[in-house]
XYZ file of C-alpha atoms in Angstrom:
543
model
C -53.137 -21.544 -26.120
C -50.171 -19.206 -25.421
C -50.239 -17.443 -21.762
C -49.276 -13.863 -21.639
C -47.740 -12.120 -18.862
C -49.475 -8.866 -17.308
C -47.371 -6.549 -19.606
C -49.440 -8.659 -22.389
C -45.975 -10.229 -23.856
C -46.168 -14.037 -24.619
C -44.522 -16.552 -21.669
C -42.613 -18.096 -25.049
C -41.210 -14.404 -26.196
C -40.048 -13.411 -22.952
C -36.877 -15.082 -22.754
C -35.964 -13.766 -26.421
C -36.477 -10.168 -25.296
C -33.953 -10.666 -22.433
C -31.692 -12.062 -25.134
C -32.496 -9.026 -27.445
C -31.229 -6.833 -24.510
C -27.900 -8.046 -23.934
C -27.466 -8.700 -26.919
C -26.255 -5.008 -27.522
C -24.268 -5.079 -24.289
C -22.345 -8.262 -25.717
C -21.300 -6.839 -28.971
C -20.416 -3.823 -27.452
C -17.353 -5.616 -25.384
C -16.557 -7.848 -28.378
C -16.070 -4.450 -30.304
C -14.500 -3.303 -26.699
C -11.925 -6.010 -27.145
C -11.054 -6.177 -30.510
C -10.227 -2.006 -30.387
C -7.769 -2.622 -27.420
C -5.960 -4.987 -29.746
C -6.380 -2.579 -32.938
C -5.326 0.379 -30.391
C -2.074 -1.647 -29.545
C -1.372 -2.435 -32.902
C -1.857 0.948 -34.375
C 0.716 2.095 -31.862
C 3.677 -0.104 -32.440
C 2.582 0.528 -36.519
C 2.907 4.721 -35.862
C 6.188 4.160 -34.373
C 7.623 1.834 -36.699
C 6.450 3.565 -39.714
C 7.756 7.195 -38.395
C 11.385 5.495 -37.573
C 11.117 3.604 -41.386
C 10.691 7.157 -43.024
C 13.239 8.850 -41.182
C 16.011 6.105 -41.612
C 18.338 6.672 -44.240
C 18.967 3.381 -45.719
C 15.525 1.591 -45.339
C 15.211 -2.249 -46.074
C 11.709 -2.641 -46.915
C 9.003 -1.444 -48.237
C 6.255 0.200 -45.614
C 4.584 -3.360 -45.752
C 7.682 -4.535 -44.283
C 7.624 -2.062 -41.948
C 3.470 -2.912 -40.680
C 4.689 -6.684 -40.573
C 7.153 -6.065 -38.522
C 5.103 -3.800 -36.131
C 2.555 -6.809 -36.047
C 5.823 -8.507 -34.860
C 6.900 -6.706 -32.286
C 2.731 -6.523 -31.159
C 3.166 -10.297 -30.671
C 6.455 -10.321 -28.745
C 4.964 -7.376 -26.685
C 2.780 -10.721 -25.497
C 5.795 -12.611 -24.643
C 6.112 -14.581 -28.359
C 9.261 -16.013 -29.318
C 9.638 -14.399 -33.365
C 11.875 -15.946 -35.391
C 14.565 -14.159 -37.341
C 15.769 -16.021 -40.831
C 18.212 -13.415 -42.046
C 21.356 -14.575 -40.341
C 25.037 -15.016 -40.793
C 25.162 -18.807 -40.206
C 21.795 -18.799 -42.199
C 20.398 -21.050 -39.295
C 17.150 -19.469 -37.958
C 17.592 -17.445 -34.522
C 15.105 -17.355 -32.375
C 14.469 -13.945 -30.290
C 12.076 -14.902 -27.134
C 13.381 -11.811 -24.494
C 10.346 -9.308 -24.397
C 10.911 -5.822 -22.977
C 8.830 -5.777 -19.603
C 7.955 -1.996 -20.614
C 6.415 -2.806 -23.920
C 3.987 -5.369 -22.132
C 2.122 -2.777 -20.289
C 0.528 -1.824 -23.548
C -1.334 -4.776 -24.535
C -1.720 -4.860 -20.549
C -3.684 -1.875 -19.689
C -5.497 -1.913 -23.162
C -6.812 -4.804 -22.471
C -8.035 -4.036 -18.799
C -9.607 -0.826 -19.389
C -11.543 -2.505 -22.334
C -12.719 -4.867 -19.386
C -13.594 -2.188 -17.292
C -15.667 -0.545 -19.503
C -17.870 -3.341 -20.267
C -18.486 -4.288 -16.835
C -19.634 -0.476 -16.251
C -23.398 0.195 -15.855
C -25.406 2.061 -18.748
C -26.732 5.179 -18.562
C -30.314 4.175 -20.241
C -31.053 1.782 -17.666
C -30.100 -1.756 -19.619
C -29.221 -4.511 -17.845
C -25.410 -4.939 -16.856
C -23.887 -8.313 -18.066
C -22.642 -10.807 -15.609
C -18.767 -10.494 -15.422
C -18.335 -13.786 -16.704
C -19.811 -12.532 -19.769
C -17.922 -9.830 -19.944
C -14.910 -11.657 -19.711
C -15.544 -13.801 -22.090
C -16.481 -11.739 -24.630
C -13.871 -9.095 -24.461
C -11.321 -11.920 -24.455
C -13.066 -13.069 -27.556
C -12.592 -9.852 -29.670
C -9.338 -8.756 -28.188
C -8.291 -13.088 -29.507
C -9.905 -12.284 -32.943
C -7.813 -9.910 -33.249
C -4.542 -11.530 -32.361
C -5.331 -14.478 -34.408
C -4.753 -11.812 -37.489
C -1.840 -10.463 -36.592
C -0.161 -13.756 -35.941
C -1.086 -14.822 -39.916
C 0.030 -11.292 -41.100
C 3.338 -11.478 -38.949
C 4.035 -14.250 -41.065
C 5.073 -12.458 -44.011
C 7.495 -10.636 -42.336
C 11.119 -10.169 -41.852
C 10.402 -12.312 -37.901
C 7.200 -14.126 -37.775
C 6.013 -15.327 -34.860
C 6.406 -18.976 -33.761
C 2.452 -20.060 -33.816
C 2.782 -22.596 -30.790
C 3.982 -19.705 -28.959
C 1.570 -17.313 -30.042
C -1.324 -19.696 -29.326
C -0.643 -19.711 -25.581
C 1.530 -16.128 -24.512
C -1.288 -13.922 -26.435
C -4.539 -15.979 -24.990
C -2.060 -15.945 -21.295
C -1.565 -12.021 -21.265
C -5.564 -11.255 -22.204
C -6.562 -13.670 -19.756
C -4.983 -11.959 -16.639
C -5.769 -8.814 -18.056
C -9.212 -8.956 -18.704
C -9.697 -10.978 -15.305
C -7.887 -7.743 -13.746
C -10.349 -4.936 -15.537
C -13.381 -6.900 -14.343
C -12.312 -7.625 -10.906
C -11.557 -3.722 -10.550
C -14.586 -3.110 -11.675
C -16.658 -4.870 -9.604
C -14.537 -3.010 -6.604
C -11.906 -5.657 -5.830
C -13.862 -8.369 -4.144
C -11.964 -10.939 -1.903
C -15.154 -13.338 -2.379
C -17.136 -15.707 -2.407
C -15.116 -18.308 -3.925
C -16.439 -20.561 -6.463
C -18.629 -23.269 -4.828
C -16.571 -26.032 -6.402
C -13.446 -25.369 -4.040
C -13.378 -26.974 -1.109
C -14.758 -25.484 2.130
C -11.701 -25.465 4.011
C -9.766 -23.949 1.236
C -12.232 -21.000 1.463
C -12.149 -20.547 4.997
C -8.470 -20.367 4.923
C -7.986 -17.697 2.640
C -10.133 -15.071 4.255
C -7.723 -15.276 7.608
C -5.942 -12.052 7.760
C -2.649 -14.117 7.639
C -3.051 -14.179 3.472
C -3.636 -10.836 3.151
C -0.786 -9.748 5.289
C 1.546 -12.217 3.462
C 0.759 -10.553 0.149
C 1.441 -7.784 1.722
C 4.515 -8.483 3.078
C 5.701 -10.471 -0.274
C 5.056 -7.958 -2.152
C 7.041 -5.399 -0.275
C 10.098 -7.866 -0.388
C 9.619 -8.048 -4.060
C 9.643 -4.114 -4.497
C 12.651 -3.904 -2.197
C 14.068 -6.065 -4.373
C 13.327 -4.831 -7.806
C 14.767 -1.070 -6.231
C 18.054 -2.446 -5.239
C 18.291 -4.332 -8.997
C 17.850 -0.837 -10.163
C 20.018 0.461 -7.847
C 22.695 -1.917 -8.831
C 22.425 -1.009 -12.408
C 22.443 2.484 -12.086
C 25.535 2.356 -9.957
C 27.235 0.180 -13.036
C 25.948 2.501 -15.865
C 27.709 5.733 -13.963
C 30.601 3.316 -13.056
C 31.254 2.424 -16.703
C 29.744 5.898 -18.424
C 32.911 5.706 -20.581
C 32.308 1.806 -21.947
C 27.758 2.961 -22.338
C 28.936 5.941 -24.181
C 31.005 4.405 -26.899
C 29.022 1.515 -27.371
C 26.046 3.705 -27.428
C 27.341 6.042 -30.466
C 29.189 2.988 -32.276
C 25.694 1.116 -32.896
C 24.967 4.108 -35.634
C 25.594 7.052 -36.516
C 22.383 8.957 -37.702
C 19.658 9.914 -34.926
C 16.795 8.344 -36.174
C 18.614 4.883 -35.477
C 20.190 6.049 -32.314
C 16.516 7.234 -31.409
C 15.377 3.145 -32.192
C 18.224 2.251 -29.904
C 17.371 4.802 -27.023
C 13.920 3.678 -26.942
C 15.031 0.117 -27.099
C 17.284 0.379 -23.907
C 14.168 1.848 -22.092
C 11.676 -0.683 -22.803
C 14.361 -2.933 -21.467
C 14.870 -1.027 -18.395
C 12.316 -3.034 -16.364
C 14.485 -6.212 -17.526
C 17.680 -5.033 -16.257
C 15.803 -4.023 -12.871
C 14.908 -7.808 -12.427
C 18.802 -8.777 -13.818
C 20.296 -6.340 -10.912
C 17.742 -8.089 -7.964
C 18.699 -11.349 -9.770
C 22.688 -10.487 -9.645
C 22.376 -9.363 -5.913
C 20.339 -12.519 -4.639
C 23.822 -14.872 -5.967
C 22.647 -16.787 -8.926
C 23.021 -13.943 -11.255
C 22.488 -13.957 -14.938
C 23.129 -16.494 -17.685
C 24.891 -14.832 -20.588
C 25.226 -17.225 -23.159
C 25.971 -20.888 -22.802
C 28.473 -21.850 -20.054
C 28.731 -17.955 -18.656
C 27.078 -16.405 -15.760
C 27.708 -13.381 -14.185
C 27.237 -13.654 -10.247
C 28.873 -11.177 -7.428
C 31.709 -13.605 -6.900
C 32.715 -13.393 -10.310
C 32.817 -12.756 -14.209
C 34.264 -15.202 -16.530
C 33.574 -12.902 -19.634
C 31.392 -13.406 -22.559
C 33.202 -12.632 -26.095
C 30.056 -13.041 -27.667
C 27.610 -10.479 -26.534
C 26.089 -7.686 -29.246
C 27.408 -4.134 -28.569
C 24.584 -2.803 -26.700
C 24.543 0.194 -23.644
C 23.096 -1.819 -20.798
C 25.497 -4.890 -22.220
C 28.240 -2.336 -21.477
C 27.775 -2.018 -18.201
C 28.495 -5.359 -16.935
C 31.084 -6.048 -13.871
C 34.435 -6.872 -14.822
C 36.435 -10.144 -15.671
C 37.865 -11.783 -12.856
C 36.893 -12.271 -9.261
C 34.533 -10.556 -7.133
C 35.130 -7.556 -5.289
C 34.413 -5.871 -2.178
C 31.949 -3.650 -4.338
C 30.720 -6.503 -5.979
C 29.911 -8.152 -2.798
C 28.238 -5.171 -1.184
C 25.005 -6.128 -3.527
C 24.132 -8.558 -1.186
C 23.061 -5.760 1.511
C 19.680 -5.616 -1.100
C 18.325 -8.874 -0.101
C 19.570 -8.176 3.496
C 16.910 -5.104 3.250
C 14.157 -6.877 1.386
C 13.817 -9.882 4.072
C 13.758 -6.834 6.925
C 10.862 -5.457 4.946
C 9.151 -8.695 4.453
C 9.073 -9.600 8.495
C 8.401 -5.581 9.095
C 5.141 -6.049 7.147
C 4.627 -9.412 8.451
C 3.142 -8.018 11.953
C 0.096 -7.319 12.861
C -0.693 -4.901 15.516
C -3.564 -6.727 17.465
C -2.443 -8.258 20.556
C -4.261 -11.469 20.640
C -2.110 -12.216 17.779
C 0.482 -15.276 18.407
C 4.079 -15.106 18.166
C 3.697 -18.438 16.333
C 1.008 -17.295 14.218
C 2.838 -14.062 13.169
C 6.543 -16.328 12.233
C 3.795 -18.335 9.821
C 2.814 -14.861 8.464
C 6.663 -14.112 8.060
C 7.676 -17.421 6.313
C 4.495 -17.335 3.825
C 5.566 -13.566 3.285
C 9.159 -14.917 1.613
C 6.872 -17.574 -0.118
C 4.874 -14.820 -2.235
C 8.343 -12.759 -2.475
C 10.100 -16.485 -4.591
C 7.111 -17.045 -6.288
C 6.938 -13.275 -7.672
C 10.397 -12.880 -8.362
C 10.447 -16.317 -10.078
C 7.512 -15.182 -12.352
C 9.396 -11.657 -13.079
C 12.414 -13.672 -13.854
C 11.281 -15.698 -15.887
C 9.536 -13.080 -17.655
C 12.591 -11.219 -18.275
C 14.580 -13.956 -19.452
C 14.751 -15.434 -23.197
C 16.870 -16.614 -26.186
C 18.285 -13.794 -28.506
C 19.752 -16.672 -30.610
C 21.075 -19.865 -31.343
C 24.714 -20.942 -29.820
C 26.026 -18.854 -27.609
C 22.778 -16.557 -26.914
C 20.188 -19.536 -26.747
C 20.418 -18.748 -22.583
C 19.921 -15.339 -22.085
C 18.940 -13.921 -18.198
C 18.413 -15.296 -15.046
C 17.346 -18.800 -14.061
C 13.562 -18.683 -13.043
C 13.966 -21.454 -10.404
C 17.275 -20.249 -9.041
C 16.073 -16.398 -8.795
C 12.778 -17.861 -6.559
C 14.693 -20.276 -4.290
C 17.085 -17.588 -3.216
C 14.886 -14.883 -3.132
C 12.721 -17.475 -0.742
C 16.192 -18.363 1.104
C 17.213 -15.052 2.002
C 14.078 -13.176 3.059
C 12.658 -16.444 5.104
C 15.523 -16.807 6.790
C 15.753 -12.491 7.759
C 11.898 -12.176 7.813
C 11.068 -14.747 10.670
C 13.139 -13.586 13.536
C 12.519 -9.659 13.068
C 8.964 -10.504 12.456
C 8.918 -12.082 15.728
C 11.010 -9.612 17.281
C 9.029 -6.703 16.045
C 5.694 -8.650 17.583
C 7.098 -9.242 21.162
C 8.655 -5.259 21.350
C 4.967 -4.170 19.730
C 3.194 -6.207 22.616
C 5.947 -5.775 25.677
C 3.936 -5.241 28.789
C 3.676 -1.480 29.903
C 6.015 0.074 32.677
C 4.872 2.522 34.958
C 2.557 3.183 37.848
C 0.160 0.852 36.825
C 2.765 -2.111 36.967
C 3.438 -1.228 40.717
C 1.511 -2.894 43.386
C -0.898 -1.100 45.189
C 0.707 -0.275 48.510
C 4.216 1.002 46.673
C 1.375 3.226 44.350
C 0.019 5.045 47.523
C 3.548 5.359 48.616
C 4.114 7.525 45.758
C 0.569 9.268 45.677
C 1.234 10.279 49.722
C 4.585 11.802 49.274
C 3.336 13.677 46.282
C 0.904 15.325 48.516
C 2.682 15.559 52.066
C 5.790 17.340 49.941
C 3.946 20.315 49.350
C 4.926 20.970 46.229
C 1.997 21.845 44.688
C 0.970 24.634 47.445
C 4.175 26.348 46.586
C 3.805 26.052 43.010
C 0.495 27.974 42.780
C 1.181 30.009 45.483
C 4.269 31.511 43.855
C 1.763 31.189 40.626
C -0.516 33.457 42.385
C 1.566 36.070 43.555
C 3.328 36.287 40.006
C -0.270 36.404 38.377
C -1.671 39.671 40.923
C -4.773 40.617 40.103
C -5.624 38.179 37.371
C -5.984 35.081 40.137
C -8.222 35.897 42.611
C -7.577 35.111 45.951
C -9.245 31.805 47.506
C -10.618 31.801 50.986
C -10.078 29.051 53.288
C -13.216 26.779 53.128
C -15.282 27.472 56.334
C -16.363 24.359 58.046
C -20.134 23.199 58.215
C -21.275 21.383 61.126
C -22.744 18.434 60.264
C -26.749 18.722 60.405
C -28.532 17.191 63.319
C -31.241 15.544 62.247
C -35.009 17.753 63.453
C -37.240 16.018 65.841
C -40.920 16.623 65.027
C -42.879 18.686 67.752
C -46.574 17.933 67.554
C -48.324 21.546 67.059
C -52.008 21.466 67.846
C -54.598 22.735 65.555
C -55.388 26.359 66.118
C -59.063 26.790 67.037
C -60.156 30.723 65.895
C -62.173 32.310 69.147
C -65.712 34.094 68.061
C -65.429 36.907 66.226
C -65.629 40.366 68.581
C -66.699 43.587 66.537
C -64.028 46.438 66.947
C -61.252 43.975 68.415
C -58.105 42.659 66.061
C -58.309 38.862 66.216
C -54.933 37.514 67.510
C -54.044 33.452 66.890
C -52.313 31.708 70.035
C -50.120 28.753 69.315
C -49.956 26.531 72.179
C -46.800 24.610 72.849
C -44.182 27.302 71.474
C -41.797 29.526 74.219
C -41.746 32.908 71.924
C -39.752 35.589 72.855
C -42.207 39.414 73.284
C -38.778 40.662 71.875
C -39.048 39.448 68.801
C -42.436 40.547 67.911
C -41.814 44.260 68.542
C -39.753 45.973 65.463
C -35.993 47.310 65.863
C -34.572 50.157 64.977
C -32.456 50.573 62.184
C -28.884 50.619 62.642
C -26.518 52.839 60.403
C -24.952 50.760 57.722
C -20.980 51.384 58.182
C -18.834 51.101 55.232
C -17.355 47.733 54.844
C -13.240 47.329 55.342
C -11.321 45.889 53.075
C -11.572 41.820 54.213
C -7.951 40.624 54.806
C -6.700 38.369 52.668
C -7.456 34.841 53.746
C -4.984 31.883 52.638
C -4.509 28.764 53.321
C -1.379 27.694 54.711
C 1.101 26.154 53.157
C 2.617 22.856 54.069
C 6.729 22.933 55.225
C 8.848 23.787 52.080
C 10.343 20.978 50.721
C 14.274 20.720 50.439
C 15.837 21.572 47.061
C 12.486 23.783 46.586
C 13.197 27.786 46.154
C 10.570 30.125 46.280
C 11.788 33.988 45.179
C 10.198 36.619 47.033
C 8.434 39.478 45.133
C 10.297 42.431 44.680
C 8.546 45.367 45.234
C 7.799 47.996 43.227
C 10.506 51.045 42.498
C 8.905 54.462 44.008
C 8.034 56.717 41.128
């Protein structure tokens, strides 16, 4: 016999009907994901299509044009594509992704998250975030799947071992990002299957202050490497220009290469912090450019920011001044590295310092090796900075700065306080006594008062109260009323009391005389103290 519940739906169906419900709520952030990809898509197609119309000399059809957007879709993911029209006819492989054209697949991606993990008007259920996750990341996957099979008709298809581990990479940390945001950020609980001690070491404030720290090293650093790049664009404007208007000469192409050199701005930000830490940036094979020198690379594509680079030969005095950029990134590391409670450790705050210059290597390792890839075979196969060399300096230089100030900041932040209250107690009365015995303060507000007039009134001198003598009771005895006489006024005697007859009888009145004006009363002032002045009034001209 099949029990029902006390809605009068079946034990057996009840299960199924919570399926039913999120069932909607699942399909919706499978849709969710696969639009963020379509969205992403769609915009790299737009552009590449509007720049294929307006080129004069096109080399493919507008299929050619939508495989190549699918292309660049992929490489916006970090996929090495694969380029078979060459000189040499020996494939080339182009792995460098623009940092600025990941952000689109990025923030797609997360705000497809976010919505999914957002509560429903109607009342429904909200999914779990793992569910979320997972299926976002499964549409938004679907979806890249295709475009990897239709890139592969194209002028560059993508390299499918690649693919199958920079596009899954990318939507992992995105989506993981969307749905952490929109559960408002938690810092925990962490999973159960991590050790205990793990998870009571990362909730010390130490972590979070390291990030903190770390990643103000790695922004300091990332602002000088802009710095530094800037300063060599206006230092060779001449060298940019003409490599700038060589490339080609109609402005639909020059447009393709303007928008190129911005989506590659983030790259050469990384490249400058990269150049100013000391290893520098490979160029090719054998060639590096550091601040101590520039052998030269004869092989490099005419390109603006390629332009730009330092000249051949030995470092220079202006070359050398980059390294001031990690000097002020390992400052802001141990800067952010304090705390300001006192119970805090000098020891405990240098451990915050040195794990501060451990997030800063790790990040910039990560950004550098991000920014870094083949543009060919030969003599472009190495093309950016070293990922390992870029995070062990960036570590070297901002652990070795960070610790000291960090502990310098914390002992200045907790010195003890000098004043009055580091005095001892008989050198404090000293100075409380001759405060008072110099007088000072009677002259002040006496001069105060006669400046003021009539808006301070005048204080009288306190009159002294004796000090109350304590009463001594006097035993009065009970009254007993006499017989009542007809025609006589009864009078009561009180026994025991000496009363004056005077006092009984009434006085006169005396005439009220009008009162004087009461001289004023003030206290006196203690002996004027030497290098005191006070001015005397002046008095009034006579009108």
């Amino acid at each position: 016999m099949t029990q029902v519940t006390e809605r009068g739906t079946p034990l057996s169906a009840a299960p199924r009907a919570g399926v039913r419900r999120r069932s909607p709520a699942a399909a919706a952030c499978v849709v969710g994901g696969a639009v963020a990809a379509g969205l992403g898509l769609g915009f790299l197609a737009v552009l590449v299509i509007v720049l294929w119309i307006s080129s004069p000399y096109p080399d493919s059809g507008p299929g050619g044009a939508l495989h190549l957007a699918a292309g660049l879709w992929l490489l916006a993911h970090g996929t090495e594509l694969v380029r078979y029209d060459t000189l040499s006819g020996i494939p080339a492989p182009v792995g460098m992704t623009p940092l600025l054209l990941v952000a689109l697949p990025v923030l797609l991606m997360r705000r497809a998250a976010r919505l999914g993990s957002a509560a429903e008007e109607d009342g429904e259920e909200v999914l779990p975030a793992a569910a979320v996750f997972s299926a976002v990341l499964c549409g938004y996957l679907a979806v890249g799947a295709l475009a990897t099979v239709y890139a592969a008709g194209g002028p560059m298809p993508a390299d499918p071992i690649s693919a199958a581990w920079h596009v899954p990479l990318v939507a992992v940390l995105a989506a993981a990002g969307g749905v952490w945001g929109a559960r408002g950020r938690p810092l925990g609980p962490l999973p159960s299957w991590i050790p205990g001690g793990v998870r009571k070491a990362v909730v010390r404030p130490r972590y979070a202050l390291a990030l903190r720290a770390g990643a103000g090293g790695s922004l300091v650093l990332l602002g000088g490497g802009a710095l530094v790049v800037g300063a060599s664009l206006a230092w060779h404007g001449a060298e940019v220009q003409a490599s700038f208007l060589s490339l080609t000469g109609v402005w639909s192409g020059r447009f393709a290469v303007l928008l190129l050199a911005l989506t590659l701005i983030p790259n050469a930000m990384v490249w400058g912090a990269a150049y100013a830490l000391g290893p520098g940036f490979a160029l090719g094979s054998h060639v590096t450019a550091t601040p101590l020198g520039f052998p030269g690379a004869p092989g490099l594509p005419r390109f603006p920011l390629l332009a730009a680079l330092p000249a051949e030969g030995a470092g220079t005095p202006l070359t050398w001044a980059a390294a001031g950029v990690p000097v002020v990134a390992g400052l802001a590391v141990g800067w952010f590295a304090v705390r300001r409670a006192r119970e805090v450790s000098s020891g405990e705050t240098a451990l915050t310092a040195a794990l501060g210059a451990v997030v800063c290597g790790l990040t910039m390792a990560g950004l550098a090796a991000a920014s870094a890839g083949p543009l060919g075979s030969r003599l472009l196969s190495e093309f950016g900075p070293v990922w390992w060399t870029t995070g062990v300096a960036a570590f070297a230089w901002t652990a070795v700065l960070a610790v000291p100030v960090a502990v310098a900041v914390h002992a200045w932040r907790n010195r003890p306080a000098i004043g009055p209250s580091a005095l001892d107690a008989d050198d404090a009365m000293a100075v409380d006594d001759r405060w008072h015995d110099s007088g000072v303060r009677e002259i002040r507000w006496a001069a105060l008062r006669k400046a003021a007039g009539a808006l301070v009134p005048e204080m009288a001198a306190p009159v002294p109260v004796p000090p109350a003598v304590p009463a001594v009771p006097v035993p009065v005895p009970v009254p007993v009323a006499p017989p009542a006489v007809p025609g006589r006024r009864a009078v009561t005697v009180v026994s025991g009391l000496d009363l004056d007859p005077g006092l009984l009888a009434p006085k006169p009145a005396e005439p009220v005389a009008p009162a004087a004006p009461a001289e004023p009363v003030s206290a006196p002032l203690a002996p004027p103290v030497v290098g005191a002045r006070v001015l005397a009034r002046r008095k009034p001209p006579p009108e």
